[in-house]
CSV table of C-alpha atoms in Angstrom, one decimal:
chain,number,residue,atom,x,y,z
A,1,UNK,CA,-8.3,-0.8,49.6
A,2,UNK,CA,-10.9,-3.5,49.6
A,3,UNK,CA,-11.8,-4.9,46.2
A,4,UNK,CA,-15.5,-4.6,45.2
A,5,UNK,CA,-17.4,-6.5,42.5
A,6,UNK,CA,-20.7,-5.2,41.2
A,7,UNK,CA,-22.9,-8.1,39.9
A,8,UNK,CA,-26.0,-7.1,37.8
A,9,UNK,CA,-28.2,-10.1,37.2
A,10,UNK,CA,-31.9,-11.0,37.8
A,11,UNK,CA,-30.8,-14.2,39.3
A,12,UNK,CA,-29.7,-13.2,42.8
A,13,UNK,CA,-28.2,-16.6,43.5
A,14,UNK,CA,-25.3,-15.7,41.3
A,15,UNK,CA,-24.3,-12.9,43.7
A,16,UNK,CA,-24.8,-15.2,46.7
A,17,UNK,CA,-22.6,-17.9,45.2
A,18,UNK,CA,-19.9,-15.4,44.2
A,19,UNK,CA,-20.0,-13.8,47.7
A,20,UNK,CA,-19.4,-17.1,49.4
A,21,UNK,CA,-16.3,-17.7,47.2
A,22,UNK,CA,-14.9,-14.2,47.2
A,23,UNK,CA,-15.7,-12.9,50.7
A,24,UNK,CA,-13.1,-15.1,52.4
A,25,UNK,CA,-10.5,-13.4,50.1
A,26,UNK,CA,-11.6,-10.0,51.3
A,27,UNK,CA,-13.6,-9.1,48.1
A,28,UNK,CA,-17.0,-7.5,48.6
A,29,UNK,CA,-19.8,-8.6,46.2
A,30,UNK,CA,-22.6,-6.1,45.7
A,31,UNK,CA,-25.8,-7.3,43.9
A,32,UNK,CA,-28.2,-5.3,41.7
A,33,UNK,CA,-31.0,-6.7,39.5
A,34,UNK,CA,-31.7,-3.7,37.3
A,35,UNK,CA,-29.3,-1.8,35.0
A,36,UNK,CA,-30.6,1.6,36.1
A,37,UNK,CA,-29.9,0.8,39.8
A,38,UNK,CA,-26.5,-0.5,38.8
A,39,UNK,CA,-25.6,2.8,37.1
A,40,UNK,CA,-26.7,4.8,40.1
A,41,UNK,CA,-24.4,2.6,42.2
A,42,UNK,CA,-21.5,3.4,39.9
A,43,UNK,CA,-22.1,7.1,40.2
A,44,UNK,CA,-22.1,6.9,44.0
A,45,UNK,CA,-19.6,4.2,44.9
A,46,UNK,CA,-16.3,2.7,43.8
A,47,UNK,CA,-16.0,-0.7,42.2
A,48,UNK,CA,-12.9,-2.4,40.8
A,49,UNK,CA,-14.9,-4.7,38.4
A,50,UNK,CA,-18.5,-5.3,37.2
A,51,UNK,CA,-20.3,-8.4,35.9
A,52,UNK,CA,-23.6,-8.1,34.0
A,53,UNK,CA,-25.9,-10.6,32.4
A,54,UNK,CA,-26.8,-10.3,28.7
A,55,UNK,CA,-30.3,-11.8,29.1
A,56,UNK,CA,-31.7,-8.8,27.4
A,57,UNK,CA,-28.8,-8.2,24.9
A,58,UNK,CA,-29.4,-4.7,23.9
A,59,UNK,CA,-30.3,-3.3,27.3
A,60,UNK,CA,-27.5,-5.1,29.1
A,61,UNK,CA,-24.9,-4.2,26.5
A,62,UNK,CA,-26.0,-0.6,26.8
A,63,UNK,CA,-25.3,-0.9,30.5
A,64,UNK,CA,-21.8,-2.2,29.6
A,65,UNK,CA,-21.2,0.7,27.3
A,66,UNK,CA,-22.4,3.3,29.8
A,67,UNK,CA,-20.4,1.8,32.6
A,68,UNK,CA,-17.2,1.9,30.5
A,69,UNK,CA,-17.9,5.5,29.5
A,70,UNK,CA,-18.6,6.4,33.1
A,71,UNK,CA,-15.6,4.6,34.5
A,72,UNK,CA,-12.9,4.2,31.9
A,73,UNK,CA,-10.8,2.1,34.2
A,74,UNK,CA,-13.6,-0.3,35.2
A,75,UNK,CA,-13.4,-3.8,33.6
A,76,UNK,CA,-16.8,-5.3,32.7
A,77,UNK,CA,-17.5,-9.0,32.4
A,78,UNK,CA,-20.5,-10.0,30.3
A,79,UNK,CA,-22.3,-13.3,31.0
A,80,UNK,CA,-24.8,-15.1,28.8
A,81,UNK,CA,-27.1,-18.2,29.1
A,82,UNK,CA,-27.4,-18.7,25.4
A,83,UNK,CA,-23.9,-17.6,24.1
A,84,UNK,CA,-23.4,-17.0,20.4
A,85,UNK,CA,-20.4,-15.7,18.5
A,86,UNK,CA,-22.4,-12.6,17.5
A,87,UNK,CA,-23.2,-11.9,21.2
A,88,UNK,CA,-19.5,-12.3,22.2
A,89,UNK,CA,-18.4,-9.9,19.5
A,90,UNK,CA,-21.1,-7.4,20.5
A,91,UNK,CA,-20.0,-7.6,24.1
A,92,UNK,CA,-16.4,-6.9,23.2
A,93,UNK,CA,-17.4,-3.9,21.0
A,94,UNK,CA,-19.4,-2.6,23.9
A,95,UNK,CA,-16.2,-2.5,26.0
A,96,UNK,CA,-16.4,-5.9,27.9
A,97,UNK,CA,-13.1,-7.3,29.0
A,98,UNK,CA,-14.4,-10.9,29.1
A,99,UNK,CA,-17.4,-13.0,28.0
A,100,UNK,CA,-18.5,-16.0,30.2
A,101,UNK,CA,-21.2,-18.6,29.7
A,102,UNK,CA,-23.9,-19.8,32.1
A,103,UNK,CA,-24.6,-21.8,34.1
A,104,UNK,CA,-22.0,-20.5,36.4
A,105,UNK,CA,-18.8,-22.5,36.6
A,106,UNK,CA,-16.7,-21.4,39.5
A,107,UNK,CA,-13.5,-22.8,38.0
A,108,UNK,CA,-14.0,-20.6,34.9
A,109,UNK,CA,-15.5,-17.5,36.5
A,110,UNK,CA,-13.1,-16.9,39.4
A,111,UNK,CA,-10.0,-16.6,37.2
A,112,UNK,CA,-11.8,-14.2,34.9
A,113,UNK,CA,-12.8,-12.1,37.9
A,114,UNK,CA,-9.1,-12.1,39.1
A,115,UNK,CA,-8.0,-11.0,35.7
A,116,UNK,CA,-10.6,-8.1,35.8
A,117,UNK,CA,-9.2,-6.9,39.1
A,118,UNK,CA,-5.7,-7.0,37.7
A,119,UNK,CA,-6.8,-5.0,34.7
A,120,UNK,CA,-8.4,-2.4,36.9
A,121,UNK,CA,-5.2,-2.0,38.9
A,122,UNK,CA,-3.1,-1.6,35.7
A,123,UNK,CA,-5.6,0.8,34.2
A,124,UNK,CA,-5.5,2.9,37.3
A,125,UNK,CA,-1.8,3.1,37.1
A,126,UNK,CA,-1.9,4.1,33.4
A,127,UNK,CA,-4.6,6.7,34.1
A,128,UNK,CA,-2.6,8.3,36.8
A,129,UNK,CA,0.5,8.5,34.6
A,130,UNK,CA,-1.3,9.7,31.5
A,131,UNK,CA,-1.2,13.2,32.8
A,132,UNK,CA,1.8,12.7,35.0
A,133,UNK,CA,2.6,15.6,37.3
A,134,UNK,CA,6.3,16.0,36.5
A,135,UNK,CA,6.9,18.1,39.6
A,136,UNK,CA,5.8,15.3,41.8
A,137,UNK,CA,8.0,12.7,40.3
A,138,UNK,CA,10.9,14.8,39.0
A,139,UNK,CA,14.2,15.9,40.4
A,140,UNK,CA,16.0,18.3,38.0
A,141,UNK,CA,16.2,16.2,34.8
A,142,UNK,CA,15.8,12.9,36.7
A,143,UNK,CA,12.2,11.4,36.5
A,144,UNK,CA,11.0,8.9,39.0
A,145,UNK,CA,8.6,8.5,41.9
A,146,UNK,CA,9.7,5.0,43.2
A,147,UNK,CA,11.2,4.6,46.6
A,148,UNK,CA,14.5,3.6,45.1
A,149,UNK,CA,14.7,6.9,43.3
A,150,UNK,CA,13.5,8.9,46.2
A,151,UNK,CA,16.5,7.6,48.2
A,152,UNK,CA,18.7,8.8,45.3
A,153,UNK,CA,17.1,12.3,45.4
A,154,UNK,CA,17.6,12.4,49.2
A,155,UNK,CA,21.2,11.5,48.9
A,156,UNK,CA,21.8,14.1,46.3
A,157,UNK,CA,20.2,16.8,48.5
A,158,UNK,CA,22.4,15.7,51.5
A,159,UNK,CA,25.7,15.8,49.7
A,160,UNK,CA,25.2,18.4,46.9
A,161,UNK,CA,26.8,21.3,48.9
A,162,UNK,CA,29.7,19.2,50.1
A,163,UNK,CA,33.0,19.2,48.3
A,164,UNK,CA,33.4,15.4,48.9
A,165,UNK,CA,34.2,13.3,45.9
A,166,UNK,CA,31.2,11.2,44.8
A,167,UNK,CA,31.3,7.8,43.1
A,168,UNK,CA,28.1,7.1,41.1
A,169,UNK,CA,27.6,3.4,40.1
A,170,UNK,CA,24.9,1.6,38.1
A,171,UNK,CA,24.3,-0.2,34.9
A,172,UNK,CA,24.8,1.5,31.5
A,173,UNK,CA,21.9,3.7,30.6
A,174,UNK,CA,20.5,4.3,34.2
A,175,UNK,CA,21.3,8.0,34.1
A,176,UNK,CA,24.6,8.3,36.1
A,177,UNK,CA,25.5,11.6,34.3
A,178,UNK,CA,22.1,13.0,35.2
A,179,UNK,CA,22.9,12.3,38.9
A,180,UNK,CA,26.2,14.1,38.5
A,181,UNK,CA,24.6,17.1,36.9
A,182,UNK,CA,22.0,17.2,39.7
A,183,UNK,CA,24.8,17.2,42.3
A,184,UNK,CA,26.4,20.1,40.5
A,185,UNK,CA,23.1,22.1,39.9
A,186,UNK,CA,22.1,21.8,43.5
A,187,UNK,CA,25.5,22.8,44.9
A,188,UNK,CA,27.0,26.2,45.6
A,189,UNK,CA,29.2,25.6,42.4
A,190,UNK,CA,26.1,25.7,40.1
A,191,UNK,CA,27.2,29.0,38.5
A,192,UNK,CA,30.6,27.5,37.5
A,193,UNK,CA,31.2,25.0,34.7
A,194,UNK,CA,30.1,21.4,34.7
A,195,UNK,CA,32.7,19.5,32.6
A,196,UNK,CA,32.4,15.9,31.6
A,197,UNK,CA,34.8,13.4,30.0
A,198,UNK,CA,34.4,9.8,29.0
A,199,UNK,CA,37.6,8.1,30.2
A,200,UNK,CA,37.1,5.1,27.9
A,201,UNK,CA,37.1,7.3,24.8
A,202,UNK,CA,40.8,8.1,24.4
A,203,UNK,CA,44.2,6.6,24.9
A,204,UNK,CA,46.4,7.3,28.0
A,205,UNK,CA,48.7,9.9,26.5
A,206,UNK,CA,45.7,11.9,25.1
A,207,UNK,CA,43.7,11.5,28.3
A,208,UNK,CA,46.6,12.9,30.4
A,209,UNK,CA,46.8,16.0,28.2
A,210,UNK,CA,43.0,16.3,28.2
A,211,UNK,CA,42.8,16.2,32.0
A,212,UNK,CA,45.9,18.0,33.0
A,213,UNK,CA,46.6,20.2,30.0
A,214,UNK,CA,50.0,20.7,28.2
A,215,UNK,CA,52.5,23.4,27.4
A,216,UNK,CA,53.8,24.5,24.0
A,217,UNK,CA,56.1,21.9,22.5
A,218,UNK,CA,55.2,19.1,25.0
A,219,UNK,CA,54.7,16.8,22.0
A,220,UNK,CA,54.4,16.8,18.3
A,221,UNK,CA,51.7,19.3,17.1
A,222,UNK,CA,51.6,21.0,20.5
A,223,UNK,CA,52.0,24.4,18.9
A,224,UNK,CA,50.5,26.1,21.9
A,225,UNK,CA,49.7,25.5,25.5
A,226,UNK,CA,46.3,24.1,26.5
A,227,UNK,CA,44.4,24.2,29.8
A,228,UNK,CA,43.3,20.9,31.2
A,229,UNK,CA,39.8,19.9,32.3
A,230,UNK,CA,40.7,20.1,35.9
A,231,UNK,CA,41.4,23.8,35.6
A,232,UNK,CA,38.7,24.4,33.0
A,233,UNK,CA,36.2,23.2,35.6
A,234,UNK,CA,37.6,25.6,38.2
A,235,UNK,CA,35.1,26.4,41.0
A,236,UNK,CA,32.7,23.9,39.3
A,237,UNK,CA,32.4,20.1,38.8
A,238,UNK,CA,34.5,17.6,36.8
A,239,UNK,CA,32.6,14.4,35.9
A,240,UNK,CA,34.9,11.4,35.2
A,241,UNK,CA,32.6,9.0,33.4
A,242,UNK,CA,33.6,5.3,32.9
A,243,UNK,CA,36.5,5.8,35.3
A,244,UNK,CA,37.1,2.0,35.5
A,245,UNK,CA,38.2,2.1,31.8
A,246,UNK,CA,41.1,4.5,32.7
A,247,UNK,CA,44.5,2.9,32.1
A,248,UNK,CA,46.3,1.8,35.3
A,249,UNK,CA,49.2,4.1,34.6
A,250,UNK,CA,46.9,7.1,34.3
A,251,UNK,CA,45.1,6.0,37.5
A,252,UNK,CA,48.3,6.6,39.5
A,253,UNK,CA,48.6,10.2,38.1
A,254,UNK,CA,45.0,10.9,38.8
A,255,UNK,CA,45.4,9.6,42.4
A,256,UNK,CA,48.3,12.0,43.0
A,257,UNK,CA,46.3,14.9,41.5
A,258,UNK,CA,43.4,14.2,43.9
A,259,UNK,CA,45.7,13.9,46.9
A,260,UNK,CA,47.7,17.0,46.2
A,261,UNK,CA,44.9,19.1,44.6
A,262,UNK,CA,47.3,20.1,41.9
A,263,UNK,CA,48.0,19.0,38.4
A,264,UNK,CA,51.1,19.1,36.3
A,265,UNK,CA,50.5,19.9,32.6
A,266,UNK,CA,52.2,17.6,30.2
A,267,UNK,CA,55.7,19.0,29.4
A,268,UNK,CA,55.7,21.3,32.4
A,269,UNK,CA,57.7,21.3,35.6
A,270,UNK,CA,55.2,23.4,37.6
A,271,UNK,CA,52.2,22.3,39.6
A,272,UNK,CA,49.0,24.1,39.0
A,273,UNK,CA,46.4,24.1,41.9
A,274,UNK,CA,42.7,23.5,41.1
A,275,UNK,CA,39.5,24.0,43.0
A,276,UNK,CA,37.2,21.5,41.4
A,277,UNK,CA,34.6,19.0,42.8
A,278,UNK,CA,35.1,15.5,41.4
A,279,UNK,CA,32.3,13.1,40.5
A,280,UNK,CA,33.2,9.7,39.0
A,281,UNK,CA,31.0,7.1,37.5
A,282,UNK,CA,31.3,3.5,36.4
A,283,UNK,CA,29.1,0.6,35.4
A,284,UNK,CA,31.6,-1.9,36.6
A,285,UNK,CA,32.0,-3.5,40.1
A,286,UNK,CA,35.2,-1.8,41.3
A,287,UNK,CA,35.8,-4.3,44.0
A,288,UNK,CA,36.0,-7.0,41.4
A,289,UNK,CA,38.2,-4.8,39.2
A,290,UNK,CA,40.5,-4.3,42.2
A,291,UNK,CA,40.7,-8.0,42.9
A,292,UNK,CA,41.6,-8.6,39.3
A,293,UNK,CA,44.2,-5.8,39.4
A,294,UNK,CA,42.6,-3.6,36.8
A,295,UNK,CA,41.8,-0.8,39.2
A,296,UNK,CA,43.9,0.7,42.0
A,297,UNK,CA,42.6,0.1,45.5
A,298,UNK,CA,44.0,3.4,46.8
A,299,UNK,CA,42.3,5.4,44.0
A,300,UNK,CA,39.0,3.5,44.8
A,301,UNK,CA,39.1,4.8,48.4
A,302,UNK,CA,40.0,8.3,47.2
A,303,UNK,CA,36.9,8.6,44.9
A,304,UNK,CA,34.5,6.5,47.0
A,305,UNK,CA,34.0,9.1,49.7
A,306,UNK,CA,30.2,9.2,49.0
A,307,UNK,CA,28.7,6.4,47.0
A,308,UNK,CA,25.4,6.7,45.0
A,309,UNK,CA,24.2,3.5,43.4
A,310,UNK,CA,21.6,4.2,40.7
A,311,UNK,CA,19.1,1.2,40.4
A,312,UNK,CA,18.4,-0.4,37.1
A,313,UNK,CA,15.0,0.4,35.5
A,314,UNK,CA,13.6,-3.1,36.2
A,315,UNK,CA,14.0,-2.4,39.9
A,316,UNK,CA,12.0,0.9,39.8
A,317,UNK,CA,8.4,-0.4,39.5
A,318,UNK,CA,6.0,2.1,38.0
A,319,UNK,CA,8.8,4.5,37.0
A,320,UNK,CA,8.8,2.6,33.7
A,321,UNK,CA,5.3,4.1,32.9
A,322,UNK,CA,6.2,7.5,34.4
A,323,UNK,CA,9.3,7.6,32.2
A,324,UNK,CA,7.5,6.3,29.1
A,325,UNK,CA,4.9,9.1,29.5
A,326,UNK,CA,7.7,11.6,30.0
A,327,UNK,CA,9.5,10.5,26.8
A,328,UNK,CA,6.2,10.4,24.8
A,329,UNK,CA,5.6,14.0,25.6
A,330,UNK,CA,9.2,15.2,25.3
A,331,UNK,CA,9.8,13.9,21.8
A,332,UNK,CA,6.6,15.8,20.8
A,333,UNK,CA,7.4,19.2,22.2
A,334,UNK,CA,7.1,18.5,25.9
A,335,UNK,CA,3.5,19.4,26.6
A,336,UNK,CA,0.3,17.3,26.5
A,337,UNK,CA,-1.4,20.1,24.5
A,338,UNK,CA,1.1,19.8,21.7
A,339,UNK,CA,1.3,16.1,21.6
A,340,UNK,CA,-0.4,14.0,18.9
A,341,UNK,CA,0.2,10.8,20.9
A,342,UNK,CA,-1.2,11.2,24.4
A,343,UNK,CA,-0.5,8.0,26.3
A,344,UNK,CA,-0.3,4.2,26.4
A,345,UNK,CA,-2.9,1.5,25.7
A,346,UNK,CA,-3.4,-1.0,28.5
A,347,UNK,CA,-1.7,-3.9,26.6
A,348,UNK,CA,1.3,-1.7,25.7
A,349,UNK,CA,1.7,-0.6,29.4
A,350,UNK,CA,1.6,-4.3,30.4
A,351,UNK,CA,4.4,-5.2,28.1
A,352,UNK,CA,6.5,-2.2,29.2
A,353,UNK,CA,6.1,-3.3,32.8
A,354,UNK,CA,6.9,-7.0,32.0
A,355,UNK,CA,10.1,-6.3,29.9
A,356,UNK,CA,13.4,-6.2,32.0
A,357,UNK,CA,15.0,-3.3,30.1
A,358,UNK,CA,18.6,-4.4,29.8
A,359,UNK,CA,19.4,-1.1,28.2
A,360,UNK,CA,17.6,0.7,31.1
A,361,UNK,CA,16.3,4.3,30.6
A,362,UNK,CA,18.2,4.8,27.4
A,363,UNK,CA,16.5,1.8,25.8
A,364,UNK,CA,13.1,3.0,27.0
A,365,UNK,CA,13.6,6.4,25.6
A,366,UNK,CA,14.6,4.9,22.2
A,367,UNK,CA,11.5,2.7,22.3
A,368,UNK,CA,9.2,5.6,23.0
A,369,UNK,CA,10.6,7.8,20.3
A,370,UNK,CA,10.1,4.8,17.9
A,371,UNK,CA,6.5,4.4,19.2
A,372,UNK,CA,5.6,8.0,18.5
A,373,UNK,CA,7.0,7.8,15.0
A,374,UNK,CA,4.9,4.7,14.2
A,375,UNK,CA,1.7,5.4,16.2
A,376,UNK,CA,-1.4,5.8,14.0
A,377,UNK,CA,-3.7,6.7,16.9
A,378,UNK,CA,-3.6,8.9,20.0
A,379,UNK,CA,-2.3,6.1,22.2
A,380,UNK,CA,0.7,3.8,21.8
A,381,UNK,CA,-0.4,0.1,21.1
A,382,UNK,CA,1.5,-3.2,21.0
A,383,UNK,CA,2.1,-2.8,17.3
A,384,UNK,CA,4.1,0.4,17.9
A,385,UNK,CA,6.6,-1.1,20.4
A,386,UNK,CA,9.8,-2.9,19.3
A,387,UNK,CA,9.5,-6.6,18.7
A,388,UNK,CA,12.0,-7.4,21.5
A,389,UNK,CA,9.6,-5.8,24.0
A,390,UNK,CA,6.4,-7.4,22.7
A,391,UNK,CA,8.0,-10.8,22.2
A,392,UNK,CA,9.6,-11.0,25.6
A,393,UNK,CA,8.2,-13.6,28.0
A,394,UNK,CA,9.5,-13.9,31.5
A,395,UNK,CA,10.9,-17.3,32.4
A,396,UNK,CA,9.2,-18.9,35.3
A,397,UNK,CA,10.5,-21.4,37.8
A,398,UNK,CA,12.9,-24.1,36.4
A,399,UNK,CA,11.3,-27.2,35.1
A,400,UNK,CA,13.0,-29.1,37.8
A,401,UNK,CA,10.4,-27.7,40.2
A,402,UNK,CA,7.6,-29.7,38.5
A,403,UNK,CA,5.4,-32.0,40.5
A,404,UNK,CA,7.4,-35.2,39.4
A,405,UNK,CA,9.5,-36.2,42.5
A,406,UNK,CA,12.1,-37.6,40.1
A,407,UNK,CA,12.9,-34.0,39.2
A,408,UNK,CA,13.3,-32.6,42.7
A,409,UNK,CA,16.7,-31.1,43.4
A,410,UNK,CA,18.6,-30.1,46.6
A,411,UNK,CA,18.2,-26.5,47.7
A,412,UNK,CA,21.9,-25.8,47.1
A,413,UNK,CA,21.6,-26.9,43.5
A,414,UNK,CA,18.4,-24.8,42.9
A,415,UNK,CA,20.1,-21.7,44.5
A,416,UNK,CA,23.2,-22.2,42.4
A,417,UNK,CA,21.2,-22.4,39.2
A,418,UNK,CA,19.1,-19.4,40.1
A,419,UNK,CA,22.1,-17.2,41.0
A,420,UNK,CA,23.9,-18.1,37.8
A,421,UNK,CA,20.7,-17.2,35.8
A,422,UNK,CA,20.6,-13.8,37.6
A,423,UNK,CA,24.3,-13.3,36.9
A,424,UNK,CA,23.7,-14.0,33.2
A,425,UNK,CA,20.8,-11.6,33.1
A,426,UNK,CA,22.9,-8.9,34.7
A,427,UNK,CA,25.7,-9.4,32.1
A,428,UNK,CA,28.0,-10.8,34.8
A,429,UNK,CA,27.8,-7.7,36.9
A,430,UNK,CA,28.1,-9.1,40.5
A,431,UNK,CA,27.0,-5.9,42.2
A,432,UNK,CA,23.8,-5.7,40.2
A,433,UNK,CA,23.2,-9.5,40.7
A,434,UNK,CA,23.6,-9.1,44.5
A,435,UNK,CA,21.2,-6.2,44.5
A,436,UNK,CA,18.5,-8.3,42.6
A,437,UNK,CA,19.1,-11.3,44.9
A,438,UNK,CA,18.9,-9.2,48.0
A,439,UNK,CA,22.3,-10.2,49.4
A,440,UNK,CA,25.5,-8.2,50.0
A,441,UNK,CA,28.3,-8.7,47.5
A,442,UNK,CA,30.6,-10.5,49.9
A,443,UNK,CA,27.9,-13.1,50.5
A,444,UNK,CA,27.6,-13.6,46.7
A,445,UNK,CA,31.3,-13.8,46.3
A,446,UNK,CA,31.6,-16.5,49.0
A,447,UNK,CA,28.9,-18.6,47.3
A,448,UNK,CA,30.5,-18.3,43.9
A,449,UNK,CA,33.9,-19.2,45.3
A,450,UNK,CA,32.5,-22.2,47.1
A,451,UNK,CA,30.8,-23.5,44.0
A,452,UNK,CA,33.9,-22.8,41.9
A,453,UNK,CA,36.1,-24.8,44.4
A,454,UNK,CA,33.5,-27.6,44.5
A,455,UNK,CA,33.4,-27.6,40.7
A,456,UNK,CA,37.2,-27.8,40.4
A,457,UNK,CA,37.3,-30.6,43.0
A,458,UNK,CA,34.6,-32.5,41.2
A,459,UNK,CA,36.6,-32.1,38.0
A,460,UNK,CA,39.7,-33.5,39.6
A,461,UNK,CA,37.8,-36.5,40.9
A,462,UNK,CA,36.3,-37.2,37.5
A,463,UNK,CA,39.8,-37.0,36.0
A,464,UNK,CA,41.1,-39.4,38.6
A,465,UNK,CA,38.3,-41.9,38.0
A,466,UNK,CA,38.9,-41.6,34.2
A,467,UNK,CA,42.6,-42.3,34.8
A,468,UNK,CA,41.9,-45.3,37.0
A,469,UNK,CA,39.6,-46.8,34.3
């Protein structure tokens, strides 16, 4: 869509000068001299920003007020030849997004116009999401309209009716269990139980009994037999969450159960068959776990028949705002009619989009519940968001990339520093870092190995030099 700027000023040379600067950038400048004509334009045509002169303060500020009332998402810039503090305050109260002084200074006006276009784009996004159509961006209990999530939805639909074992990976808080539940609910097993267990929550002996069951007298306090989760989930789905935390000894028993499709309850000599679909999940990089001998390679291939990788929230674009709106309504009863807090102010939406959400969807949900509890108005503002969100500032390029030639670095050094920064941000998760960097994991591993070897070699050389001295 072409960007269009409506300029309202008796001095037509303003529009001509702006057009000469903005037209090469694909921005159309439309000039009107009278406020009434400008309002008629706004009724008929679309503009992404407006600039009006405050020569006749009351009349032109009334134009600003009417334009904002007519087009809530339209940023209005007010200009003035004789600026005063009172005029600037009046302009802001009328809904202006910026206040500029005359005569026109291109170096000051063009950045303000760019900011206005950016504000319009963000306001449009917030406006669309304020009354989000959940059916258009929702898949069972999973909310998201981004391309990344559409790929997840497509994969779920393709494999839901299969009995193939599915491995769901992704950072903590991304909604891996929701994916597992969607696989179950969309399958022919939907009428049977969905049973979930956190493999990190119990020791090996208890986990074996929980999964496979036990017979009476199998251990102290085993006063009766108990059916395991594999058979409790018969005809349904068993979700093994945090499977990478399972002790290695238990992994061998799980592998045998998956291969034979039978389980042996603790204390029993009999094998019990099961008909259960297995979905496993982890936030760890299992290939790294295998390399470091914490996870069995044969079990990995057994559970990784179909792989679904859930993207982190920071990689899902506008899903942040979609989910924020969803949580705002859900914690108030689920409908817009019942909600006291209806949506997000522009500044709050900007901060939500800028924040990297290390805790992913779970952290966003917590933040929205907090915002609803604190909000004094019908929209969430900056003051209602957690301090970690409002105080966050994205780090730019390293200072070594300044204009001073003395600070220039080799490309390999810049690449190494950047990759290590991404790894730190991902909590050391190499799979997530590779996804952010846009490379496959093997490429990332090769780079890290090369730098590690180089670092070790350099260290030896330094030791040798020190010894020689």
